[in-house]
């Protein structure tokens, strides 16, 4: 099989929770303050949309809220359950209609997940609106315009050199502030806060580990073994001058879009 015809999985379901914990624990650690923004109250029912391995769901539960985690990855949901989080496998695009998610919520929380829901971002926002009681809030952080831009460009360029269509592989939705604000308003939300900020992020290991673990839809397009290793090495080589410092540490230019919105209506009683 040529590289260009190797199987391609662009879904968010293809995760390995152990690799993620090793190579990307910082994603939850750096967003711990988003739980303060959510300000969960005892007794509230809160949905963690794209809960991953449940680290932040657990932090919300520790504040006394009742949390349901949802994630498209069965491996991530299993890891969340191992932490004691009540979690289900479901795709964020189906949030409004999913039978595995019961009822409505006092808040929806989402960290580092919405950028994986590229197929129909408006359906995700509309679904969140439908799942909230009047007055309830939607609090999120994910990749905004320019997020990991040099890495994304290198992944796309090396895929194209090897005969792949980069648009078909690229799984990420990194909107501008204006675009995402418009989506929230179109769904019916009142936007209380929305802004983007740069978060240059040192990696715990080598860029190749980040690429293997976090850029699955690109790297899985290449047959296991030499083709995949060569692709990762070529992407890394494109990045080394700009993203690796003199001590050998890799720093990736993350950009976060953070927002707080609410569904209009009476605020539910605490
Ligand atoms: C992010 O959290 O911004 C991210 C994670 C994996 C790939 C790309 C971006």
Coordinates of N, CA and C and ligand atoms in Angstrom, one line a residue, residues 15 20 26-27 111-113 115-116 142-144 147-148 171-172 174 210 213-215 254-256, ligand 1:
X15 N -7.8 7.7 20.4 CA -6.8 8.2 21.4 C -6.3 7.1 22.2
X20 N -1.6 10.0 26.1 CA -2.0 11.4 26.4 C -1.6 11.8 27.7
X26 N -0.1 18.5 30.5 CA -0.1 20.0 30.6 C -1.4 20.6 30.1
X27 N -2.1 19.9 29.2 CA -3.3 20.6 28.6 C -4.3 20.8 29.7
X111 N -12.9 21.9 27.9 CA -11.5 22.3 27.7 C -10.8 21.5 26.7
X112 N -10.2 22.2 25.7 CA -9.3 21.5 24.7 C -10.0 20.5 23.9
X113 N -11.3 20.7 23.7 CA -12.0 19.6 22.9 C -12.7 20.2 21.7
X115 N -12.0 22.2 19.5 CA -11.2 22.3 18.2 C -11.2 21.0 17.4
X116 N -11.6 19.9 18.1 CA -11.6 18.6 17.4 C -13.0 18.4 16.7
X142 N -10.5 26.5 24.1 CA -10.0 25.6 23.1 C -9.0 26.4 22.2
X143 N -8.6 25.8 21.1 CA -7.6 26.4 20.2 C -8.3 27.5 19.4
X144 N -7.7 28.7 19.5 CA -8.2 29.8 18.6 C -7.3 30.0 17.4
X147 N -3.6 28.9 16.6 CA -3.1 27.9 17.5 C -2.2 26.9 16.8
X148 N -1.1 26.6 17.4 CA 0.0 25.7 17.0 C 0.3 25.8 15.5
X171 N -7.6 17.9 11.1 CA -8.8 17.7 11.9 C -9.2 18.9 12.8
X172 N -8.5 20.1 12.6 CA -8.6 21.1 13.7 C -9.4 22.3 13.2
X174 N -9.9 26.0 14.4 CA -9.3 27.1 15.2 C -9.9 28.4 14.8
X210 N 4.9 14.6 20.8 CA 3.7 15.5 20.6 C 3.0 15.1 19.3
X213 N 1.3 11.6 19.4 CA 0.1 11.5 20.3 C -1.0 12.5 20.0
X214 N -0.6 13.7 19.6 CA -1.7 14.7 19.4 C -2.0 15.0 17.9
X215 N -1.3 14.5 17.0 CA -1.6 14.8 15.6 C -2.0 13.5 14.9
X254 N 0.9 27.7 21.5 CA -0.6 27.6 21.6 C -1.3 28.9 21.7
X255 N -2.5 29.0 21.2 CA -3.4 30.2 21.3 C -4.7 29.6 21.9
X256 N -5.2 30.2 22.9 CA -6.4 29.7 23.5 C -7.5 30.7 23.3
Ligands
LIG1 C1 -4.7 22.0 21.6 O1 -5.1 21.6 22.7 O2 -4.7 23.2 21.3 C2 -4.3 21.0 20.6 C3 -4.2 19.7 21.0 C4 -3.8 18.8 20.0 C5 -3.5 19.2 18.7 C6 -3.7 20.5 18.4 C7 -4.0 21.4 19.3

